[in-house]
XYZ file of C-alpha atoms in Angstrom:
724
model
C 151.223 132.620 156.152
C 150.911 132.328 159.898
C 146.964 131.591 161.207
C 146.680 132.176 164.880
C 145.404 129.780 167.241
C 143.860 131.358 170.265
C 141.410 128.885 171.386
C 143.893 126.034 171.439
C 146.505 127.612 172.455
C 143.730 129.215 175.646
C 142.869 125.179 175.712
C 147.093 123.805 176.025
C 147.776 127.045 178.538
C 144.108 125.468 180.713
C 145.313 121.605 180.416
C 148.108 122.214 182.256
C 148.931 118.528 181.926
C 152.311 116.250 181.819
C 151.731 115.036 178.387
C 150.594 116.848 175.556
C 149.750 115.810 172.620
C 149.246 117.121 169.301
C 148.326 113.648 167.006
C 147.816 114.316 163.579
C 148.662 114.156 159.622
C 150.821 116.176 157.961
C 149.812 119.595 157.835
C 148.285 120.051 160.157
C 149.735 122.971 162.100
C 150.931 121.064 165.662
C 154.315 122.535 165.264
C 152.688 125.876 164.520
C 151.427 126.270 167.435
C 152.984 124.429 169.522
C 155.062 127.744 168.272
C 152.985 130.228 169.536
C 151.377 128.821 172.298
C 155.558 129.183 173.657
C 156.924 132.050 171.748
C 160.574 130.215 172.424
C 160.531 128.982 176.254
C 160.977 125.655 175.948
C 163.991 123.401 174.857
C 163.290 122.090 171.450
C 164.197 118.846 170.262
C 162.963 119.109 166.472
C 163.208 115.003 165.552
C 162.384 115.439 161.635
C 159.793 111.432 161.792
C 163.384 110.002 161.002
C 164.750 107.049 162.772
C 165.868 107.377 166.726
C 167.276 105.716 169.300
C 168.050 106.564 172.731
C 171.494 107.201 173.491
C 170.794 109.318 170.046
C 168.159 111.083 172.146
C 169.584 110.706 175.342
C 172.882 112.812 172.887
C 170.065 115.964 172.033
C 168.605 116.180 174.341
C 171.854 116.737 176.768
C 173.446 119.452 174.238
C 169.391 120.853 174.801
C 170.087 121.552 178.249
C 173.565 121.774 178.051
C 175.567 118.636 179.625
C 177.742 116.447 178.152
C 176.594 115.158 174.924
C 177.970 111.634 177.547
C 175.790 112.034 179.967
C 172.912 109.017 180.404
C 169.818 108.233 179.518
C 169.027 107.182 183.793
C 171.587 110.595 184.981
C 169.315 112.823 182.647
C 165.818 111.241 184.052
C 167.612 111.700 187.515
C 168.090 115.365 186.318
C 163.990 116.114 185.623
C 163.179 114.163 188.761
C 165.246 116.863 190.132
C 162.454 119.756 191.483
C 166.029 122.053 191.839
C 166.777 122.284 188.093
C 166.238 125.716 187.196
C 165.972 126.906 191.207
C 169.618 126.057 191.617
C 173.296 128.183 191.184
C 175.076 126.701 187.875
C 178.023 125.777 190.804
C 175.622 124.170 192.506
C 173.618 122.451 190.296
C 177.001 120.962 189.070
C 177.614 119.554 191.792
C 174.303 116.575 191.242
C 175.296 115.377 188.033
C 177.322 112.989 187.730
C 181.742 113.669 187.039
C 181.941 115.347 183.526
C 178.557 116.232 183.909
C 177.713 120.544 183.251
C 175.322 121.980 182.753
C 174.931 125.749 180.853
C 171.543 127.467 183.041
C 171.566 129.836 180.562
C 170.498 127.645 177.856
C 167.211 128.205 179.782
C 164.370 129.762 179.587
C 164.646 132.490 182.269
C 160.688 133.338 181.692
C 160.830 130.048 182.794
C 162.533 129.635 186.345
C 159.086 129.039 187.973
C 159.124 130.011 191.230
C 159.106 127.661 194.616
C 155.004 127.234 194.453
C 154.285 128.265 190.924
C 151.632 126.403 189.136
C 152.734 126.443 185.733
C 156.142 124.043 184.253
C 159.597 125.034 185.102
C 161.402 122.590 182.018
C 158.719 122.061 178.939
C 160.617 119.758 176.561
C 158.993 119.583 173.285
C 159.325 116.192 171.118
C 158.810 117.776 167.434
C 157.459 115.481 164.653
C 157.702 111.649 166.899
C 158.204 109.054 164.732
C 156.529 106.288 163.395
C 158.099 104.106 165.164
C 160.574 103.257 168.162
C 162.759 100.631 169.459
C 161.534 99.390 173.025
C 163.865 100.633 174.770
C 163.453 104.381 173.822
C 158.801 103.880 174.372
C 160.291 102.557 177.971
C 162.053 105.921 178.763
C 159.826 107.763 176.920
C 157.335 105.806 179.886
C 159.671 106.658 182.283
C 159.720 110.144 181.822
C 156.382 110.717 182.051
C 155.728 108.738 185.280
C 158.466 111.737 187.311
C 157.043 112.783 190.623
C 159.068 116.350 188.750
C 155.390 118.512 189.041
C 157.728 122.059 187.410
C 158.201 119.839 184.246
C 155.983 119.208 180.745
C 156.612 117.015 177.939
C 154.886 118.188 174.212
C 154.691 115.995 171.168
C 154.294 116.794 167.572
C 153.496 113.006 165.916
C 151.451 111.659 162.989
C 150.923 108.424 165.604
C 150.264 108.046 168.439
C 153.249 107.286 170.939
C 153.092 102.982 172.021
C 154.219 104.507 175.602
C 151.546 104.292 179.027
C 148.630 106.555 177.290
C 145.127 105.119 179.693
C 147.735 105.308 182.857
C 148.438 109.138 182.187
C 144.526 109.519 181.324
C 143.494 108.031 183.947
C 145.680 110.954 186.391
C 144.414 113.425 184.560
C 147.493 113.875 183.434
C 146.869 113.437 179.506
C 145.624 116.078 177.073
C 145.336 115.245 173.607
C 144.486 117.413 170.391
C 143.554 115.383 166.477
C 142.820 116.261 163.560
C 139.389 116.693 164.737
C 140.418 119.932 167.057
C 143.101 120.646 164.734
C 141.379 121.283 161.518
C 140.611 125.120 161.570
C 137.452 126.586 161.983
C 135.158 127.767 159.249
C 136.992 131.683 160.878
C 140.270 130.365 160.396
C 139.292 129.552 157.413
C 137.748 132.490 155.826
C 140.757 134.888 157.086
C 143.481 132.208 155.205
C 141.477 132.152 151.836
C 141.034 136.117 152.051
C 143.952 136.086 152.147
C 145.380 133.308 149.184
C 142.360 134.194 147.105
C 140.471 137.488 147.591
C 138.916 136.928 144.546
C 137.360 133.399 145.725
C 133.722 133.492 145.093
C 131.165 131.901 147.764
C 130.313 128.455 145.752
C 134.724 127.693 145.546
C 135.456 128.750 149.325
C 132.634 126.377 149.968
C 133.860 123.362 147.021
C 137.933 124.285 149.061
C 136.158 123.654 152.732
C 134.440 120.447 151.971
C 137.614 118.970 149.778
C 140.222 120.144 153.430
C 137.149 119.800 156.300
C 140.004 122.385 158.054
C 143.233 120.523 156.596
C 145.671 123.596 156.648
C 148.050 123.021 153.973
C 145.306 121.392 151.773
C 143.431 124.609 151.620
C 146.527 126.443 150.925
C 147.733 123.468 147.990
C 144.884 122.746 146.241
C 144.594 125.667 144.407
C 148.114 125.014 143.321
C 147.747 122.163 141.909
C 150.990 121.345 144.311
C 148.790 119.212 146.333
C 150.340 115.713 145.505
C 154.211 116.205 145.841
C 153.013 117.208 149.183
C 151.738 113.750 149.417
C 154.344 111.837 147.790
C 156.589 113.521 149.896
C 154.972 113.705 153.478
C 152.897 110.789 153.061
C 153.484 108.360 151.126
C 156.798 108.211 151.395
C 156.280 107.005 154.315
C 154.500 104.133 153.658
C 155.186 100.107 152.995
C 153.789 98.781 149.108
C 150.929 96.850 150.461
C 149.921 100.799 152.344
C 149.787 101.967 149.229
C 148.492 99.528 147.032
C 145.350 99.266 149.911
C 145.323 103.618 150.134
C 145.322 103.949 145.879
C 141.952 101.490 145.919
C 140.699 103.727 148.726
C 140.832 106.468 147.741
C 138.103 104.989 144.187
C 135.517 105.000 147.384
C 133.324 107.005 149.375
C 133.732 104.565 152.693
C 136.110 102.200 154.348
C 135.704 100.139 156.990
C 138.312 96.540 158.299
C 135.307 94.277 156.676
C 135.185 95.659 154.213
C 139.654 96.025 153.727
C 139.635 91.919 154.125
C 137.693 91.035 151.781
C 138.794 93.567 149.405
C 142.813 92.773 149.626
C 142.024 89.514 151.011
C 145.380 88.478 150.468
C 147.448 91.155 151.537
C 145.295 90.655 155.036
C 143.265 93.872 154.214
C 141.725 95.011 156.995
C 145.701 94.441 159.010
C 147.025 97.240 156.421
C 144.010 99.200 156.677
C 144.163 99.759 160.256
C 147.717 100.690 159.627
C 146.573 103.160 157.688
C 144.650 104.420 160.235
C 147.516 103.716 162.782
C 150.034 105.948 160.376
C 146.889 108.752 160.277
C 146.657 108.418 156.525
C 144.097 110.995 156.765
C 140.362 108.700 157.516
C 138.155 110.685 158.957
C 135.525 108.746 161.336
C 131.830 108.794 159.716
C 129.445 110.066 160.994
C 126.835 107.583 163.362
C 128.766 104.467 161.349
C 130.878 102.683 163.822
C 134.415 101.546 162.500
C 133.402 103.075 159.265
C 135.540 105.930 157.783
C 136.478 108.139 154.344
C 139.631 109.644 152.849
C 139.722 113.107 152.694
C 138.606 114.340 149.914
C 141.368 116.388 148.660
C 143.781 114.027 149.249
C 140.813 111.221 147.519
C 141.333 113.263 144.253
C 144.565 113.912 144.909
C 145.746 110.326 144.482
C 142.479 108.485 142.011
C 145.336 108.978 139.030
C 147.305 105.889 141.216
C 144.825 103.624 139.851
C 142.693 103.129 136.861
C 142.232 100.715 133.918
C 140.878 97.331 134.405
C 141.998 96.317 138.033
C 139.895 99.925 139.059
C 136.725 98.779 136.933
C 137.630 95.427 138.770
C 138.105 96.991 142.527
C 134.792 98.477 142.011
C 132.679 95.599 141.492
C 133.677 93.408 143.869
C 133.298 96.722 146.166
C 129.974 96.980 145.054
C 129.439 93.855 145.490
C 130.706 93.767 149.076
C 128.981 96.688 149.968
C 125.091 95.536 148.949
C 126.170 93.049 151.341
C 127.690 95.203 154.575
C 123.921 96.971 154.058
C 126.187 99.949 152.399
C 122.971 99.924 149.450
C 123.892 104.334 147.947
C 127.825 103.127 147.782
C 127.200 99.972 145.804
C 124.214 102.439 144.008
C 127.952 104.799 143.282
C 130.038 102.363 142.598
C 128.242 100.133 140.533
C 127.488 103.612 137.806
C 131.355 104.153 137.859
C 131.956 100.630 136.698
C 128.809 101.672 134.023
C 127.139 98.976 135.157
C 123.430 101.029 135.548
C 121.312 97.650 135.523
C 122.866 97.260 138.795
C 122.891 100.672 140.003
C 118.584 101.339 139.220
C 118.617 97.644 140.168
C 120.459 98.558 144.634
C 118.311 101.487 144.342
C 115.073 99.692 144.577
C 116.207 98.931 147.925
C 116.843 102.084 149.768
C 114.727 103.308 152.910
C 111.450 106.070 151.648
C 113.154 107.748 154.579
C 116.950 107.657 153.344
C 115.406 110.729 150.760
C 114.822 111.844 154.008
C 118.573 112.111 155.186
C 118.889 115.594 152.808
C 122.729 115.213 153.139
C 121.305 112.160 150.248
C 119.473 114.035 148.088
C 122.229 115.786 145.774
C 122.852 111.523 145.627
C 120.174 110.417 144.125
C 119.426 113.335 141.934
C 122.139 112.491 139.865
C 122.052 109.015 139.922
C 119.330 110.410 138.436
C 120.537 111.914 135.354
C 123.450 109.292 135.296
C 120.726 106.276 134.658
C 118.802 105.659 131.704
C 114.948 106.939 131.977
C 113.115 103.233 131.248
C 115.328 102.064 134.316
C 114.049 103.964 136.599
C 110.681 103.688 135.724
C 110.397 99.969 135.609
C 108.634 99.958 139.151
C 107.085 102.369 140.940
C 108.917 101.557 143.803
C 111.455 103.518 141.837
C 109.256 106.274 140.301
C 108.050 106.646 143.922
C 111.249 107.408 145.060
C 112.468 109.642 141.330
C 109.373 111.983 142.778
C 110.359 111.925 145.521
C 114.065 113.605 145.719
C 112.149 115.770 142.959
C 110.223 117.182 144.636
C 111.846 117.766 147.889
C 114.452 119.525 144.511
C 112.021 122.174 143.767
C 111.865 120.193 140.025
C 108.114 120.076 140.712
C 107.919 120.033 136.603
C 109.896 116.786 136.782
C 107.901 115.524 139.958
C 104.028 115.987 138.540
C 105.095 113.827 135.411
C 106.622 111.029 137.714
C 103.576 110.745 139.995
C 101.637 110.748 136.559
C 103.613 107.798 135.431
C 102.753 105.520 138.303
C 98.940 105.364 137.041
C 100.552 102.540 134.612
C 100.734 100.949 137.698
C 96.512 101.180 138.420
C 95.334 99.009 139.509
C 96.970 96.782 140.730
C 95.176 93.524 142.271
C 95.215 93.470 145.698
C 92.906 95.805 146.745
C 94.517 97.407 149.776
C 98.086 97.414 148.070
C 96.143 99.772 145.367
C 94.784 102.046 148.018
C 98.171 102.403 149.819
C 99.314 102.989 146.573
C 97.474 105.686 145.189
C 97.759 107.315 149.073
C 101.087 107.625 149.067
C 100.387 109.227 145.592
C 98.090 111.589 146.456
C 100.240 112.845 149.707
C 103.417 113.968 147.051
C 100.521 115.546 144.536
C 98.911 117.263 147.810
C 102.651 118.706 149.037
C 103.739 119.021 144.645
C 100.595 121.429 144.898
C 101.340 123.536 148.458
C 104.394 123.428 146.687
C 102.692 126.386 143.653
C 100.740 128.135 146.130
C 97.761 125.259 145.400
C 96.051 125.518 149.315
C 92.881 123.500 148.491
C 93.859 121.047 145.808
C 96.752 119.859 148.933
C 94.096 119.993 151.359
C 92.078 117.916 149.090
C 95.138 115.544 148.298
C 96.344 114.785 151.586
C 93.593 114.192 153.554
C 91.877 112.043 151.054
C 95.583 109.983 151.042
C 95.038 110.234 154.955
C 92.641 107.466 154.604
C 94.583 104.842 153.608
C 98.144 105.867 155.059
C 98.410 102.747 157.274
C 101.567 102.084 159.449
C 104.183 101.601 156.974
C 103.245 104.410 155.336
C 104.252 106.514 158.331
C 106.613 109.162 155.964
C 104.099 109.610 153.777
C 101.457 110.404 156.655
C 104.260 112.452 157.978
C 104.742 113.899 155.074
C 100.535 114.995 155.023
C 100.757 115.589 159.130
C 103.276 118.486 157.989
C 102.141 119.978 154.386
C 98.420 120.691 155.855
C 99.996 122.296 159.357
C 102.192 124.572 156.816
C 98.330 125.540 155.976
C 97.012 126.050 158.706
C 99.884 128.576 159.348
C 100.235 130.646 156.419
C 95.767 130.674 156.975
C 96.509 131.626 161.083
C 94.426 128.428 162.100
C 97.673 127.794 164.390
C 95.728 125.624 166.900
C 94.842 123.312 164.284
C 98.766 123.695 163.261
C 99.925 122.926 167.104
C 98.032 119.313 166.756
C 98.818 118.039 163.038
C 103.107 119.407 164.006
C 103.025 117.223 167.919
C 101.038 114.526 165.849
C 104.523 114.410 163.871
C 106.817 114.523 166.415
C 105.449 111.233 167.841
C 105.889 110.012 164.997
C 109.142 111.028 163.543
C 110.838 109.686 167.353
C 108.396 106.092 167.099
C 109.641 105.115 164.314
C 113.805 106.472 165.483
C 113.641 108.844 162.070
C 116.587 111.980 163.341
C 115.842 113.606 160.261
C 112.587 113.589 159.927
C 112.602 115.262 163.871
C 114.409 117.901 162.921
C 112.227 119.251 160.220
C 108.776 118.064 162.113
C 111.141 121.230 164.821
C 111.926 122.973 162.146
C 108.362 123.640 161.985
C 107.377 124.457 165.068
C 109.690 126.902 165.897
C 108.264 128.835 163.090
C 105.206 128.159 164.559
C 105.617 129.369 168.885
C 107.199 132.293 166.325
C 103.673 132.863 164.724
C 101.972 132.622 168.772
C 104.332 134.624 170.112
C 106.647 132.570 172.342
C 110.140 133.593 171.077
C 111.139 132.619 174.010
C 110.162 129.037 173.267
C 111.284 129.413 169.551
C 114.700 130.354 170.325
C 115.124 127.157 173.358
C 113.881 124.683 170.315
C 116.414 125.681 168.373
C 119.325 126.024 170.745
C 118.844 122.489 171.338
C 118.063 121.040 167.822
C 121.373 122.337 166.907
C 123.781 120.572 169.906
C 122.046 118.072 168.826
C 123.069 118.338 165.110
C 126.085 119.834 165.331
C 128.634 118.298 167.860
C 131.964 116.663 166.144
C 130.486 116.138 162.946
C 132.556 116.026 159.886
C 130.622 115.693 156.812
C 129.258 118.537 155.028
C 125.388 118.092 156.259
C 122.548 120.285 154.733
C 119.619 120.063 157.262
C 122.124 121.170 159.932
C 122.587 123.780 157.449
C 119.030 124.522 157.774
C 118.459 124.793 161.245
C 121.572 127.411 160.839
C 119.307 129.753 158.004
C 116.950 129.803 161.265
C 118.869 130.674 163.465
C 120.559 133.546 161.299
C 116.891 134.626 160.574
C 116.201 134.951 164.791
C 119.169 136.506 165.134
C 118.717 138.958 162.301
C 115.115 139.999 164.163
C 117.087 140.640 166.667
C 119.544 143.451 165.502
C 122.576 141.056 165.826
C 123.223 141.219 161.732
C 126.821 140.071 162.188
C 126.661 137.267 164.521
C 123.536 135.692 161.519
C 126.262 136.655 158.753
C 128.599 134.774 160.814
C 125.431 131.768 161.100
C 124.456 131.961 157.753
C 128.287 131.578 156.308
C 128.391 128.455 158.340
C 125.031 126.904 157.660
C 126.457 127.385 153.655
C 129.486 125.843 154.417
C 126.281 123.291 155.575
C 124.784 122.504 152.323
C 127.850 122.145 149.079
C 125.989 121.153 145.448
C 122.535 120.923 147.604
C 119.397 121.895 145.064
C 117.159 122.294 147.945
C 115.099 124.892 147.763
C 115.218 125.691 151.341
C 118.996 127.164 150.415
C 117.426 130.383 148.703
C 116.634 130.952 152.155
C 120.518 132.205 152.972
C 121.210 134.532 150.727
C 118.056 136.373 151.024
C 119.056 136.820 154.357
C 122.684 138.032 153.578
C 121.168 140.128 150.807
C 118.733 141.790 154.086
C 122.535 142.410 155.178
C 124.098 143.565 152.842
C 121.028 146.308 152.816
C 121.187 147.293 155.827
C 124.956 148.268 156.333
C 123.161 150.060 152.201
C 125.709 147.656 150.800
C 122.520 147.706 147.548
C 125.626 146.090 145.295
C 125.761 143.578 147.677
C 123.055 142.807 148.717
C 121.497 142.903 144.445
C 124.204 140.128 143.052
C 123.542 138.322 146.020
C 120.494 138.267 144.633
C 122.300 137.176 141.593
C 123.804 134.419 142.920
C 120.273 132.892 144.672
C 118.549 133.010 141.775
C 121.957 131.354 139.638
C 121.852 128.390 142.184
C 118.082 128.163 141.948
C 118.882 127.953 137.827
C 122.374 126.038 138.567
C 119.488 123.225 140.786
C 116.413 123.663 137.917
C 114.886 124.407 140.401
C 110.785 125.229 139.804
C 110.554 129.684 139.270
C 107.612 129.356 142.624
C 109.407 128.096 144.496
C 111.880 131.387 144.479
C 110.509 134.089 142.665
C 108.816 135.708 144.799
C 110.777 135.884 148.099
C 114.120 137.156 145.183
C 111.701 139.651 144.254
C 110.655 140.312 147.488
C 113.784 141.262 148.755
C 115.011 143.467 145.492
C 111.731 145.125 146.007
C 112.888 146.123 149.826
C 116.744 146.721 149.243
C 115.048 148.993 146.901
C 112.671 150.524 149.068
C 115.479 151.076 151.679
C 118.251 152.428 148.755
C 115.327 155.742 148.470
C 115.784 156.494 152.254
C 113.239 154.695 153.308
C 113.935 153.280 156.582
C 112.313 149.624 157.141
C 113.379 146.973 160.290
C 112.993 144.431 158.363
C 112.595 141.627 161.145
C 112.677 138.604 159.153
C 113.840 138.156 156.085
C 114.584 134.407 154.755
C 111.199 132.429 155.220
C 110.205 128.871 154.480
C 109.830 129.422 150.212
C 106.641 126.265 150.849
C 105.304 128.510 152.672
C 105.201 131.634 152.967
C 106.410 133.010 149.123
C 104.157 136.505 149.140
C 101.388 137.468 151.094
C 97.985 135.239 150.744
C 94.846 136.546 148.472
C 93.366 135.988 152.271
C 96.747 138.312 154.180
C 95.988 141.034 150.968
C 92.659 141.983 152.196
C 93.195 141.717 155.465
C 95.245 144.891 154.370
C 93.008 146.730 152.013
C 90.153 146.472 154.979
C 93.457 147.845 157.249
C 94.249 150.179 155.266
C 91.070 151.824 154.863
C 91.285 152.334 158.586
C 89.404 149.511 159.479
C 90.071 147.682 163.024
C 90.964 143.950 163.603
C 87.497 143.133 165.505
C 85.724 145.734 161.911
C 88.317 143.202 160.078
C 86.858 140.420 161.460
C 83.154 141.216 160.664
C 83.933 141.942 157.247
C 85.190 138.509 156.310
C 83.426 136.416 159.319
C 86.623 135.417 160.926
C 87.874 135.938 164.484
C 89.635 138.641 166.318
C 92.675 136.296 166.324
C 92.557 134.807 163.292
C 92.844 138.477 162.168
C 95.900 139.437 164.306
C 97.805 136.621 162.708
C 97.131 137.475 159.489
C 98.328 140.600 160.388
C 101.223 139.671 162.270
C 102.584 137.997 159.267
C 101.942 140.721 156.704
C 104.516 142.006 159.186
C 106.414 139.696 158.534
C 106.223 139.279 155.288
C 106.870 142.608 154.872
C 109.401 143.525 157.220
C 107.916 145.834 158.998
C 107.257 146.478 162.635
C 104.174 148.383 162.450
C 100.602 148.698 160.674
C 101.669 151.956 158.968
C 105.147 150.089 158.173
C 103.524 147.659 156.340
C 100.934 150.388 154.357
C 103.174 151.341 153.033
C 106.371 148.856 152.125
C 102.736 147.589 150.594
C 101.657 150.874 148.508
C 105.685 151.072 146.710
C 105.819 147.555 146.129
C 102.140 148.023 143.915
C 100.873 145.574 146.631
C 97.973 148.328 147.541
C 96.837 150.923 144.701
């Protein structure tokens, strides 16, 4: 199936450089892209990755140009340097060639016969699937070709390994456009269109899994579901590698990441660093790891297809050695993974103790930690207060509240510590997590008590617990309408996150700041802050990043508030691509938004199916019902209410389930008094709260009930049984 790539064609058309180089592994659609872009208007040479000589290539090019086969390479360069190549008549052009050579101008596309002064190339030469290695004289000939003065000449090359040409000089002169696997990979929308044809019945979860296995690799998308990927790699990849390269590659298929240093120590006798660099040069599906210079990962689909090439004792020996080396290199999480894969849970638990507490805050690690917890005996994870604390935090962030509480209770075994200050800090960290636990369960006053108690004894070393308390208290303040207090807490949290250099913590704080700005009526600032965070996180990431997914869900919510349902749906689907297998409660937001969009389109069946999928995903993640039942039921009621013919405008559907699951008792009280016809001032007087606080409660009520006006909120509340 052909996938149109208009955005890449636009890039090729816009960047009219001397050399346009498409360098990527097999199956990224390099040839198809050039055919789409050129539409036959080029001199095309299919090299098939086969070894070439200067004489053989010259003969092929001469034939394509309509010249005599014996045309010498230098004569070809002289002809290609002629500005009159396509404007001259055949007779006059033939006279410019050495005796015995002739050219058939009819073999060249007439549309490329540019008029004098035209900015478009007059002749495009395509060298498709250039071989990885070429003799020195052939590389020298290409350097000469690329340095010709003829402005009407353009060279387009597809290859799997960067050629040994003077590319830096071309780049300095603005004469090089290079597209690699990152640019050539399918975008999410292109992926969706392809999968819709190949797998029309695939559910969201299957699509997400396929996306993250292939990362937009077109051949992988088409072949992985059919179990033909192994045969494809055998022909297109392994057949081009030598024995040393294959040996190292089969081992790396079992490692989550690799570097030259790691490979040197794992395969010292084979000069592993040299072999690894040769694999990188050969474009063997290695992808740079975000923010870890020098580290790469093998594309998951390729890794999966190659893992059966190494097994048994040799594999176990490799894993144990890799575990030791990864720990020394500071890659503690990967050392844990290798220890578990080698059936060494004691070693894994010892490495887990070395993890920074902030490690879990980067949400891409949350599922990984939970998975380890399932694979290690409970007694090992209860052997130290640090391991118990890590487990409690991971469970809490995953919405598994009962299990988190059990973990926290086990910390009592380690109290009191001999040192009074250490004992106070341990208790304070314990209370910080309890404050979050009570917030998620809706016990606001208990949450406040625990957070304030914790803050008395937490130190700079406990910055993450301080930040957790501040954010928890800020969310409570937003819920109760104390927006100024929430703003102060979030500003302190933002400063703390920045001083600690934690980008993940800063993003999470700014997510709450966006919601606070919306409650304060500062919509423009909220949108600006969200755009800034998205711009900084999006970049060129190659791995799923749940934190980015969280931001995309928030962006989808804001787009839906503006009535831009189609754009909101695209953004939310892109966010789901970032949270495959993620077990955090915030994933619920995506399904609530998609359900609301389907409901607005009067597709009630799809709307209800999405809510069922949301519930299934929450069950699968073993997430406490307090985190999802209320929002799902509220959305079901909305969908049903709309189906009865009532037009409900829902400015904001998805919410952070940890502080906006439903109407609070105070909000219900406010709504009841408003329903009785009281003014805002009268309600404030009756409840002993300020007018501004009443207005904030009213705004929150409208958001939660999907109403624009007070009368809509009252009608919705009556339909849902909130008001009698």
